[in-house]
XYZ file of C-alpha atoms in Angstrom:
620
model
C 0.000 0.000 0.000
C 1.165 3.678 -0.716
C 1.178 6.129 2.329
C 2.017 9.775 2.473
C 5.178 10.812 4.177
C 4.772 14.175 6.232
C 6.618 16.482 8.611
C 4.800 18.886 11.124
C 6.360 21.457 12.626
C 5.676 21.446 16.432
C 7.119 24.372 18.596
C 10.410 24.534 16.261
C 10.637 20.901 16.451
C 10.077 19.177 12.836
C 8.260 15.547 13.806
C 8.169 13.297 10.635
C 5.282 10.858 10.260
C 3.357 8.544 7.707
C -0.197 8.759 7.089
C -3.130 6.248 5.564
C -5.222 9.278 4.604
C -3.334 12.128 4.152
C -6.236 14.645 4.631
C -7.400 13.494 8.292
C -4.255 14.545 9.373
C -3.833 18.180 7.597
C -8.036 18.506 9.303
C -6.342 17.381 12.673
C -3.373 19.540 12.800
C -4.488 22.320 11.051
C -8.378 22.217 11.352
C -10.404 23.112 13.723
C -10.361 26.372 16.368
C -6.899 25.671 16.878
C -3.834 24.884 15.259
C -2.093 22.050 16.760
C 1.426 22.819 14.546
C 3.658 25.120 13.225
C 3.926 24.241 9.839
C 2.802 20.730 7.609
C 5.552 20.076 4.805
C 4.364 16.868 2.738
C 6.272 14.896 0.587
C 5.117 13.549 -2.839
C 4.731 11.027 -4.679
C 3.131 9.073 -1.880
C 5.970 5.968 -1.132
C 5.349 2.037 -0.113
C 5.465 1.958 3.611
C 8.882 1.097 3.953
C 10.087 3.697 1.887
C 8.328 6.002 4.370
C 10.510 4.306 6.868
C 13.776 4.495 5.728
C 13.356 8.407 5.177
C 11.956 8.909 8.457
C 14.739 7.011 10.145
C 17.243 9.021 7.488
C 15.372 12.228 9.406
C 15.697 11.471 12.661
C 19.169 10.698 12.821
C 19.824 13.857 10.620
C 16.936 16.378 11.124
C 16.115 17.665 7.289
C 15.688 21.433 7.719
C 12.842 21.931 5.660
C 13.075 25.939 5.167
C 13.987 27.070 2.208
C 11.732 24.468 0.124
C 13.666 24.531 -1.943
C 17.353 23.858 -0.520
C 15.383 21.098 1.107
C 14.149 19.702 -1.732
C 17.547 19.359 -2.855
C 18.736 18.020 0.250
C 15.764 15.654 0.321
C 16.785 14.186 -3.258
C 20.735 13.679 -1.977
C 19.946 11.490 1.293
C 17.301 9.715 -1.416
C 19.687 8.744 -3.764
C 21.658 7.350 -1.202
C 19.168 5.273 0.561
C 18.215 1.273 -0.755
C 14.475 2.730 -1.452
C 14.109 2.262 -5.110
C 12.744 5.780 -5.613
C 13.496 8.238 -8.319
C 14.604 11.460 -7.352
C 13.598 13.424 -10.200
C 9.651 13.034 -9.092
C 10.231 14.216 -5.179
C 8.392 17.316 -4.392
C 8.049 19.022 -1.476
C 4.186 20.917 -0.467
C 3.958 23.334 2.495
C 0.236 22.545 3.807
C -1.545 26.091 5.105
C -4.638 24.935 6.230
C -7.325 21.944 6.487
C -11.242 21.835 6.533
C -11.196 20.265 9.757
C -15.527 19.981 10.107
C -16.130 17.799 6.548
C -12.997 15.343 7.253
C -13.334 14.725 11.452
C -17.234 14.402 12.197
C -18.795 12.906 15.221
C -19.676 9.826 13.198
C -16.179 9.547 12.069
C -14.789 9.839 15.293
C -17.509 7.462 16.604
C -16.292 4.645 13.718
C -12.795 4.950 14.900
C -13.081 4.357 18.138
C -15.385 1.542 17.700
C -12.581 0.103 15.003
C -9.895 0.751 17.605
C -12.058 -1.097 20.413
C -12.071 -4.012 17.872
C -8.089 -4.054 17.537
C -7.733 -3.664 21.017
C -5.295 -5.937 22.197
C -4.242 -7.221 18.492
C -1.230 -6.823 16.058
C -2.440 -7.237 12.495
C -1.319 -6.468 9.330
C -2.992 -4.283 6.656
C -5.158 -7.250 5.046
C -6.403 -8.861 8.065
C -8.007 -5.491 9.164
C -10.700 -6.083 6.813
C -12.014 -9.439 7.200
C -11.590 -9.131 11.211
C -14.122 -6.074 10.634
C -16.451 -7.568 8.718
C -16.601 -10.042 10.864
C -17.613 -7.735 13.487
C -20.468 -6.556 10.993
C -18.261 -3.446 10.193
C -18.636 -3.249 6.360
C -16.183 -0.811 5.323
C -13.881 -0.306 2.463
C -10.302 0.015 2.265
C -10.902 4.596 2.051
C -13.093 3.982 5.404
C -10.556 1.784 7.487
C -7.818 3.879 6.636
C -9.897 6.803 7.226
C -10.294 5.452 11.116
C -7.283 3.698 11.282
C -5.707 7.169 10.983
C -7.893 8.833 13.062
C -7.815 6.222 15.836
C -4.024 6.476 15.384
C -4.020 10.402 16.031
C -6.007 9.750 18.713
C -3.570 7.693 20.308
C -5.989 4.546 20.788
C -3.730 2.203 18.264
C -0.054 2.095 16.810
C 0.848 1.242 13.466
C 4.561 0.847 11.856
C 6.145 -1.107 9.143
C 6.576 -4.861 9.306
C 9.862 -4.864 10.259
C 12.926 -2.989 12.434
C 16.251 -1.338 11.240
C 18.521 -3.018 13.235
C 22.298 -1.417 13.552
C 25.004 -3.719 15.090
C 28.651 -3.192 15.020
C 30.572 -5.144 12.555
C 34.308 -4.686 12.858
C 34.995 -0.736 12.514
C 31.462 -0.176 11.042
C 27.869 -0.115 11.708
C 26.004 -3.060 10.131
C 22.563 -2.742 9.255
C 20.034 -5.502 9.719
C 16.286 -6.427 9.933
C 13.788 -7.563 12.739
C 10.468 -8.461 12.449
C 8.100 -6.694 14.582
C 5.310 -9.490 15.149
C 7.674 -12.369 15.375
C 11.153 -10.586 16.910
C 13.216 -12.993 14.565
C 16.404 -11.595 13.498
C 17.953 -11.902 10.097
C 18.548 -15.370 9.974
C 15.357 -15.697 8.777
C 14.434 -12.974 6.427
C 14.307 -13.820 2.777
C 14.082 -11.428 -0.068
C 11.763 -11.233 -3.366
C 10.553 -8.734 -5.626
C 8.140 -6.366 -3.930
C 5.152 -5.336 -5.390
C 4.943 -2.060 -3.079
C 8.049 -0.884 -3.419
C 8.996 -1.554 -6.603
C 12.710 -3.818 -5.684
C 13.432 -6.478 -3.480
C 12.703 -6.219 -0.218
C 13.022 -8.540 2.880
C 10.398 -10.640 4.548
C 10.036 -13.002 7.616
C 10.418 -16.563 6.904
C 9.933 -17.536 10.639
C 6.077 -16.441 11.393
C 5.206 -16.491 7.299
C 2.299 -19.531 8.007
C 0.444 -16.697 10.243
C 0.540 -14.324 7.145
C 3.594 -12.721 4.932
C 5.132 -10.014 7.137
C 7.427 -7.278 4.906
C 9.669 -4.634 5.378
C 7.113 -2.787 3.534
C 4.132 -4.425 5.351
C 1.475 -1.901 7.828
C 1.130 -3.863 11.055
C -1.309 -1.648 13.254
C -1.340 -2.774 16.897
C -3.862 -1.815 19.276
C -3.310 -0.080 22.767
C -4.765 -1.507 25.809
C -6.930 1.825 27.269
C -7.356 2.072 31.206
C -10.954 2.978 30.689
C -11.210 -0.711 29.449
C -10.011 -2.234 32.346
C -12.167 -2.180 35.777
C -10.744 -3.083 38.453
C -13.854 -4.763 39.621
C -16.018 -7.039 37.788
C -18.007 -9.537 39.654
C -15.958 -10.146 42.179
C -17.507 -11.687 45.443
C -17.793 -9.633 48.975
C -18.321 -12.828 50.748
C -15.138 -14.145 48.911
C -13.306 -16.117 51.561
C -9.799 -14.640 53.016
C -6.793 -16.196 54.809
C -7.713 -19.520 56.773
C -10.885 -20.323 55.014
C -9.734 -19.307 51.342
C -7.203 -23.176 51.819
C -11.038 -24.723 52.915
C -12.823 -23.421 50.250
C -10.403 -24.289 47.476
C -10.915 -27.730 48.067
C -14.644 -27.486 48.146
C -14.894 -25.600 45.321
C -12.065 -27.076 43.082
C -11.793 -30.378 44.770
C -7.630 -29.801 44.883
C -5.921 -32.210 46.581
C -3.550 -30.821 49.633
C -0.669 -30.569 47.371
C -2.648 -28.962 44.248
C -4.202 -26.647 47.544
C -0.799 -25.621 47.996
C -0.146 -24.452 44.484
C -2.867 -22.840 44.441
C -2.663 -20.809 47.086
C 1.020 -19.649 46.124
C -0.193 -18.795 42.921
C -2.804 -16.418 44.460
C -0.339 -15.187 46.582
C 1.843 -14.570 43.961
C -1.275 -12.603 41.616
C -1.996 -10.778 45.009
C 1.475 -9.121 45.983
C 2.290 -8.656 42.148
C -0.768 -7.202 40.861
C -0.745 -3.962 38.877
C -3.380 -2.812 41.119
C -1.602 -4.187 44.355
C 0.750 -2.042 47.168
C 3.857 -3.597 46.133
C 6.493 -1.431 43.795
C 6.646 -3.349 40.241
C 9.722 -6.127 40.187
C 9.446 -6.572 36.268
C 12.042 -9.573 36.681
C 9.095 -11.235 39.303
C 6.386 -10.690 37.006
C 6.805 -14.720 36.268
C 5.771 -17.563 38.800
C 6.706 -21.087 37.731
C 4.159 -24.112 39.042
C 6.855 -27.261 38.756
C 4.457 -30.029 38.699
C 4.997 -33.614 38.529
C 3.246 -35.454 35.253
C -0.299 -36.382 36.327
C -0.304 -33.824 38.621
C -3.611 -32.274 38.156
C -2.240 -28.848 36.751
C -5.433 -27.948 34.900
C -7.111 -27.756 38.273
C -4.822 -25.593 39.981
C -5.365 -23.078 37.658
C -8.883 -22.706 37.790
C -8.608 -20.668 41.063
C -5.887 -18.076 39.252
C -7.879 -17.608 36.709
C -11.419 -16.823 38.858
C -8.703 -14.466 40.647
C -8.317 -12.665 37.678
C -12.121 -12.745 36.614
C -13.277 -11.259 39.241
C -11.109 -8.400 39.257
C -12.281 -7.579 35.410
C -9.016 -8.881 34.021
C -8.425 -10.640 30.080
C -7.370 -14.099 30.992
C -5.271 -15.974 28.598
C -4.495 -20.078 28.586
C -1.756 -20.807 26.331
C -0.518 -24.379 25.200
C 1.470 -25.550 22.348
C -0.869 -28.476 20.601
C -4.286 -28.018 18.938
C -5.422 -31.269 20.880
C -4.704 -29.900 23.850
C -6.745 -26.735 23.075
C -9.872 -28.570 22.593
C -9.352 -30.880 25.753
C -9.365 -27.748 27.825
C -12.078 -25.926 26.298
C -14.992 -27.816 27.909
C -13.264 -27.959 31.216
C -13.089 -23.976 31.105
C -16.500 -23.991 29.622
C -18.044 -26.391 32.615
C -15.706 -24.518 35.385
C -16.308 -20.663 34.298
C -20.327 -20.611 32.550
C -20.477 -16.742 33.160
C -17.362 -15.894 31.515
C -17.051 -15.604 27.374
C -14.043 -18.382 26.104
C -12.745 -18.051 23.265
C -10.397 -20.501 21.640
C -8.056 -19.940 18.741
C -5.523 -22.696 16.404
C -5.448 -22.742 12.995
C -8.887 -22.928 11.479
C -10.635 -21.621 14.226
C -13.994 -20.339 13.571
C -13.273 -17.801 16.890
C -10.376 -16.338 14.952
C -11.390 -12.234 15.426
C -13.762 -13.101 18.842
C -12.824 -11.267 22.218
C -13.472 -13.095 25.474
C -13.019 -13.075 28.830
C -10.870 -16.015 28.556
C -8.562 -16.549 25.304
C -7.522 -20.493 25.000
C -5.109 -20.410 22.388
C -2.005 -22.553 21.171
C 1.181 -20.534 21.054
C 1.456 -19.882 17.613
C -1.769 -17.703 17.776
C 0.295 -15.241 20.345
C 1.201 -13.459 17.129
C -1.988 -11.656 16.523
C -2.094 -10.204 20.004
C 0.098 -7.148 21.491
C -0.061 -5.861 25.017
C -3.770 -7.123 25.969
C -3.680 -10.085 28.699
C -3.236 -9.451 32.365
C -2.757 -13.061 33.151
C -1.239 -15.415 30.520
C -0.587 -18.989 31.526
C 1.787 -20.763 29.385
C 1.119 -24.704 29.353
C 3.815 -27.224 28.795
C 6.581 -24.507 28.254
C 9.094 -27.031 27.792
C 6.878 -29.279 24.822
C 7.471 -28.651 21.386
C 7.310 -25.850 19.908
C 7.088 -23.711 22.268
C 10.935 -25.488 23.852
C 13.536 -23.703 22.243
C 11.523 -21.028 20.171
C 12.502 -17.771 20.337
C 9.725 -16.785 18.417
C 6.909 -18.296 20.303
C 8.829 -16.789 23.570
C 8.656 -13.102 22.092
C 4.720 -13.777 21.209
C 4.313 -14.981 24.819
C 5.912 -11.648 26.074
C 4.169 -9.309 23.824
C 0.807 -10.169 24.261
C 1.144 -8.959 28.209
C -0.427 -5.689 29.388
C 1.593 -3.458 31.092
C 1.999 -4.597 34.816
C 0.684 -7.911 33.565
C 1.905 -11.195 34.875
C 2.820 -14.791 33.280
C 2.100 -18.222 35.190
C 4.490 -21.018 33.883
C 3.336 -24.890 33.757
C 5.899 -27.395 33.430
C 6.580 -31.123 34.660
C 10.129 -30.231 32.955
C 11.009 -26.726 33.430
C 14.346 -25.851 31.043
C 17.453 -25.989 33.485
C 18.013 -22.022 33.301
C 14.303 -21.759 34.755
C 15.202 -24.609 37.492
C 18.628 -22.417 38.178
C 16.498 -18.985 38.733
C 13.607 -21.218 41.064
C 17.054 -22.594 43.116
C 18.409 -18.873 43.443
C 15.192 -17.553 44.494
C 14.794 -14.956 41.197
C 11.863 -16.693 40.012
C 8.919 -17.264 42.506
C 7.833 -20.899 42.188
C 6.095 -23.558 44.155
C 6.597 -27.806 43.446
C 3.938 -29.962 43.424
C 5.670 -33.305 43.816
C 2.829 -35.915 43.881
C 0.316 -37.064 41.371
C -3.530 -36.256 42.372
C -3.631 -39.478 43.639
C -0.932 -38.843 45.954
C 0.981 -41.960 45.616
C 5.127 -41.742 44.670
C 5.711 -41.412 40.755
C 7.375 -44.828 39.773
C 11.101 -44.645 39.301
C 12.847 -45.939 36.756
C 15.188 -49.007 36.430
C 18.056 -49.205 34.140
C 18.595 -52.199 31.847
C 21.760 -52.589 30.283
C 22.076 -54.311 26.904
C 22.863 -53.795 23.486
C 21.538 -50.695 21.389
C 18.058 -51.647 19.753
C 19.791 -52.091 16.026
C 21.754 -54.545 17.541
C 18.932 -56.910 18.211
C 16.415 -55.814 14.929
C 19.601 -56.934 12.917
C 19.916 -60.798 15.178
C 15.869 -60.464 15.532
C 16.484 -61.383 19.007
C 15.443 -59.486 21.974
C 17.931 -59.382 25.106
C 16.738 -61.809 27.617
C 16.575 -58.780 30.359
C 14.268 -57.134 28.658
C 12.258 -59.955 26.963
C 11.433 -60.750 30.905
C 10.301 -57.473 31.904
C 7.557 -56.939 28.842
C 6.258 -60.709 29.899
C 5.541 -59.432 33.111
C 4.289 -56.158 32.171
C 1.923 -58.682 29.979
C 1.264 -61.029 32.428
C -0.271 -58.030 35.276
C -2.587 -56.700 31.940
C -0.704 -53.779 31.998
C -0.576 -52.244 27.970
C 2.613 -50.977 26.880
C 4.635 -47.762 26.340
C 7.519 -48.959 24.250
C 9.462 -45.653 22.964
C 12.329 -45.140 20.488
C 14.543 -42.484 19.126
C 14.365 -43.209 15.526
C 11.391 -43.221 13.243
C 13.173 -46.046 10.780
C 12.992 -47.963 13.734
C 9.343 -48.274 14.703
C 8.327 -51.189 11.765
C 11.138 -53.101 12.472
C 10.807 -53.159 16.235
C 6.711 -53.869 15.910
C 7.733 -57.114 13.736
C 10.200 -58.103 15.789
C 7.761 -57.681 18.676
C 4.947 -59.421 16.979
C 7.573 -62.582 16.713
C 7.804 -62.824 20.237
C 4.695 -61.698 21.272
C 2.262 -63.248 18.800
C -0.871 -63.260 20.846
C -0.567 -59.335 21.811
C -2.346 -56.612 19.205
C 0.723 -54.990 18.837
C 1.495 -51.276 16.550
C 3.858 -48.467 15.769
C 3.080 -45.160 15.272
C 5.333 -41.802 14.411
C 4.765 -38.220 14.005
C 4.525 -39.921 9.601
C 1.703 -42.080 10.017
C -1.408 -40.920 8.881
C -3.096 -43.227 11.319
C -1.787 -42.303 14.265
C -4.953 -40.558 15.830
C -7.042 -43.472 15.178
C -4.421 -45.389 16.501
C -3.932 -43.587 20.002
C -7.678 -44.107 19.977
C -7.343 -47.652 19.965
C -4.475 -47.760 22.374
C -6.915 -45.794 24.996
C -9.778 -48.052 24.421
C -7.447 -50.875 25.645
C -7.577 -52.559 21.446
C -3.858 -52.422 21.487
C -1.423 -53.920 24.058
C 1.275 -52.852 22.831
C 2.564 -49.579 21.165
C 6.142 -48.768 19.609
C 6.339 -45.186 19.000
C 8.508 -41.622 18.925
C 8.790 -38.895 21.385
C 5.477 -37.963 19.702
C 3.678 -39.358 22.496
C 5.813 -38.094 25.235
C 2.840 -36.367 26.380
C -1.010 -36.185 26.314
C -1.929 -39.760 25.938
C -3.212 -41.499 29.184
C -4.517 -44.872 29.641
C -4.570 -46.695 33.171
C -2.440 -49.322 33.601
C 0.812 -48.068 31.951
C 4.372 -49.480 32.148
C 7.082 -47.973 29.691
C 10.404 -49.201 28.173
C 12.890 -46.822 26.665
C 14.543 -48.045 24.146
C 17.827 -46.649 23.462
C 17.626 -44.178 26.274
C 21.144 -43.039 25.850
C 20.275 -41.613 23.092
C 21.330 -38.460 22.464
C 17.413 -37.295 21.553
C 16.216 -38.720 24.938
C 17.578 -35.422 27.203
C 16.353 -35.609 30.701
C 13.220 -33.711 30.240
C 11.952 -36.044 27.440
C 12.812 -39.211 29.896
C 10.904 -37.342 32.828
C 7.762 -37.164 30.453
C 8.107 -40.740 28.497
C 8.160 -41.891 32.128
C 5.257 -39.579 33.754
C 3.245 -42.229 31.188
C 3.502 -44.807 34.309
C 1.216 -44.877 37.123
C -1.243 -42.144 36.371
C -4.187 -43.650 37.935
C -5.246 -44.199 41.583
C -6.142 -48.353 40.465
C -2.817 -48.622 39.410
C -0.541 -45.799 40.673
C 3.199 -47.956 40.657
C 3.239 -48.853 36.719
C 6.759 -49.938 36.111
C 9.191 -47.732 33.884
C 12.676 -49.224 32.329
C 15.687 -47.182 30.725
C 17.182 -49.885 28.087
C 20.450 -48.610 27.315
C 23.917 -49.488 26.823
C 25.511 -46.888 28.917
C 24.037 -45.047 31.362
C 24.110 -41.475 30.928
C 24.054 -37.737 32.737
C 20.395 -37.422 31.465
C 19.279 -40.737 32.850
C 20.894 -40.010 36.122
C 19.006 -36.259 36.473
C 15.881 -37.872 35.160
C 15.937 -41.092 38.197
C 17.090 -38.218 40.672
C 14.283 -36.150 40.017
C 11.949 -38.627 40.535
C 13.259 -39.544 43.903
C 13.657 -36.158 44.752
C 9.935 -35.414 44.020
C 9.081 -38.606 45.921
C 10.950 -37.550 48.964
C 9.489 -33.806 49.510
C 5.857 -35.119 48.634
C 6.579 -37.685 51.732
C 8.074 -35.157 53.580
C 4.900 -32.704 53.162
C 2.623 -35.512 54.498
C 1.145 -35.686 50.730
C 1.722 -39.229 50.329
C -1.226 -41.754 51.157
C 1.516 -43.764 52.954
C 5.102 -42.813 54.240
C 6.761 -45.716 52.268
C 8.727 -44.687 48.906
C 8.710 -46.736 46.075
């Protein structure tokens, strides 16, 4: 899209801007009883956006003095020619702007559309052609002249922000001062900007590989973000004067919630934590405690200790957001919300969600979706922090940042929380609290090493080692079905025949993240159809059946890092009729990971006993 670039002249000071509709601004600064600038100076043609950039950034680190017109013209044309922005020189013209009909252009319908477009991008970051179909949505039929009429207005006004796609970044390099991109939705550096022809501006100009599946972001892209407004934020909803406080508040958690002690305990640090490091609370602002970290076991019941965070929040008029990395997980919770929180609005985004431009009191959204939100949640709790892809993603760790209100806070989930996390908890620089029993508080199984020979050893001799051949016939023989996990997809068909050799009368399958039949086949492994199942780290997490025992297969295997072992393993003993499934680390040496993973376990084991959590004092 083509903008107009602009200076205005505000007590001697010349302020350069770009504008969606030139002639709201000259009726803003110039209309009206009063004049709100010195002088207006446009320049023309109008440029792509990130032309618009480039010369404003030129202009700020070298103010353009604009009087003569005509010296500046000249002066104008020189920095041009020396900037990457495709323009000819011979078509720049500078126009002195003396005055604007202020009354035709900004109306009291106009200014009523704008703010009720603005209210709709509250919260959001979105780029130039998602604007219209979020509108419409919205029953807000307006053409492209109308939203940029009220985008600009609304930006004057100072309810939204809009820039270019993308950063100027300037890094030393050497003796000289590189200069590099950043996109502004995703934060990803140059690494992963590609370049193509641009249709805006005319040459080629960069654009983000990294968050391209959530829409093409350019250098010469409009992303307008919308401002959280304290007018928009009560402090006071619905919240309840009979609300209990101090001793009763631990009573009526578990009557409400049905929390075990341990899942009480959580709960009430979180509160704690929402309480002394509210925006609205007595406490100075500690931006580096903003975070709070609940380190629960697997099977811990960490859905449930949310529910009385988020009712904290609710009741205090505050945007809620629940944040998890998988789709399947998104529509698991939704219900639960639904069922726990009828009074509230939930909304729940992934890819292809019908909710995509809804507002709620409650956003459920996987992580990927953080994109099209900026500075709008008060609460966001980030699910499974260490699970793929949110593990190691830079970008999905800027979205999760971004989309925080000022003074808002972040609540952490994690069975597996990354070691510089578990360093901060140790130090006391991140507030935290452990829950280290299941809900059913019995000790999480720990695992035993077998040592044999590495898994390609025994597909090539079809022959399984003897040690572990006896531990799946027992784990047959109690009816228990059967975790077995690998590290390599190539292996999965070879182990299941190899399997199905020894273990003729057992329905035994393999599944991967490349089977196209893996959901129906998890199905069948939950409905008890399948005994046995040979599969990836792709099951780590989410699937639960009852009576559970797990082999690792390989498990010095450089892909098996202690987190992924603590989670193949949390598969074990998740219910109360059989809480000590049985969990074996087949390797041929043991490693650092297998060590941290065993430890802990025990270590969870012995504070849970030591809190009086356990149904018995005995660990197993």
């Amino acid at each position: 899209m083509k903008v107009t670039l602009y200076g205005a002249q505000i007590q001697g000071e010349w302020k350069w801007k770009f504008s969606l509709d030139f002639q709201v601004d000259v009726s803003y600064w110039l209309g009206g009883q009063e004049r709100r600038v010195d002088r207006l100076v446009r320049i023309l043609p109008e440029l792509s956006v990130g032309q618009a950039v480039w010369l404003i950034e030129n202009m700020a680190q070298s103010p353009l003095a604009v009087q003569p017109l005509a010296s500046a013209k000249e002066e104008l044309k020189r920095r041009i020619h020396k900037l990457p922005i495709g323009i000819t020189t011979d078509s720049i013209q500078l126009e002195l702007i003396e005055s604007g009909n202020y009354d035709e252009i900004i109306t009291r319908e106009t200014i009523q559309e704008a703010e009720e477009v603005a209210k709709l991008i509250q919260g959001r970051s979105l780029l130039h052609e998602e604007l219209q179909p979020m509108l419409g949505f919205h029953n807000l039929l307006m053409g492209k002249r109308e939203i940029h009429r009220s985008i600009q207005l609304a930006y004057l006004q100072g309810w939204l922000e809009y820039g270019n796609g993308m950063d100027l970044v300037y890094r030393r390099q050497g003796w000289k001062r590189a200069l590099g991109y950043r996109c502004r939705r995703c934060g990803t550096g140059e690494s992963r900007m590609f370049w193509s022809e641009c249709l805006h501006c005319g040459q080629a100009c960069p654009y983000c590989e990294e968050c391209l599946t959530m829409g093409r972001v350019r250098f010469c892209s409009l992303l307008v973000q919308g401002t959280r407004r304290m007018e928009d934020r009560p402090e006071i909803r619905s919240m309840d004067e009979t609300a209990p406080l101090g001793g009763e508040l631990r009573k009526h958690l578990q009557e409400r919630w049905k929390l075990s002690p341990a899942q009480t305990e959580a709960s009430l640090a979180g509160l704690e934590f929402l309480a002394s490091h509210s925006s609205f609370g007595r406490q100075a602002r500690n931006h580096e405690l903003d975070q709070f970290l609940i380190w629960a076991v697997t099977g811990a019941g960490k859905t449930e200790m949310i529910f009385p965070l988020i009712e904290h929040e609710l009741q205090r008029g505050r945007n809620v957001l629940v944040a998890t990395p998988r789709k399947d997980v998104v529509l698991e919770l939704m219900p639960r919300l639904k069922a726990a929180f009828p009074a509230y609005s939930i909304v729940t985004l992934y890819g292809g969600s019908p909710q995509k431009w809804e507002q709620g009191d409650i956003t459920l959204a996987t992580t990927h979706q953080l994109l099209r939100f900026h500075g709008y949640f008060d609460m966001a709790i980030i699910d499974e922090l260490d699970a793929f892809p949110f593990h190691n993603n830079p970008m999905l760790q800027f979205a999760a940042r971004k989309v925080l209100a000022e003074h808002g806070r972040t609540v952490f989930l994690s069975a597996t929380p990354p070691l510089p996390m578990q360093k901060a908890a140790a130090r006391k620089k991140l507030p935290h609290v452990k829950v280290p029993v299941r809900y059913h508080r019995h000790p999480l199984p720990v695992p035993v090493i077998i040592r044999t020979k590495r898994i390609q050893d025994y597909i090539k001799k079809q022959k399984l080692p003897s040690g572990l051949l006896n531990e799946l016939q027992a784990s047959l023989q109690r009816e228990a079905q059967i975790f077995v996990f690998i590290s390599r997809i190539k292996w999965v068909e070879p182990m299941v025949e190899l399997l199905r050799q020894h273990f003729p009368d057992t329905v035994i399958e393999g599944t991967s993240s490349m089977d196209p039949l893996r959901t129906e086949k998890v199905i069948l492994f939950r409905e008890n159809k399948i005994g046995l199942l040979v599969t990836t780290t792709i099951l780590e997490r989410g699937v639960t059946v009852p009576r559970t025992d797990v082999f690792i297969l390989n498990a010095d295997a450089e892909l098996f890092d202690e987190a992924s072992l603590v989670q193949m393993a949390g598969r074990a003993g998740r219910s109360k009729d059989d809480p000590n499934g049985r969990v074996f680390f087949v390797a041929e040496d043991k490693t650092r990971s297998q060590a941290g993973a065993i430890n802990q376990m025990k270590l969870m084991n012995r504070l849970a006993r030591n809190k009086g959590y356990l149904v018995n004092s005995k660990e197993e």
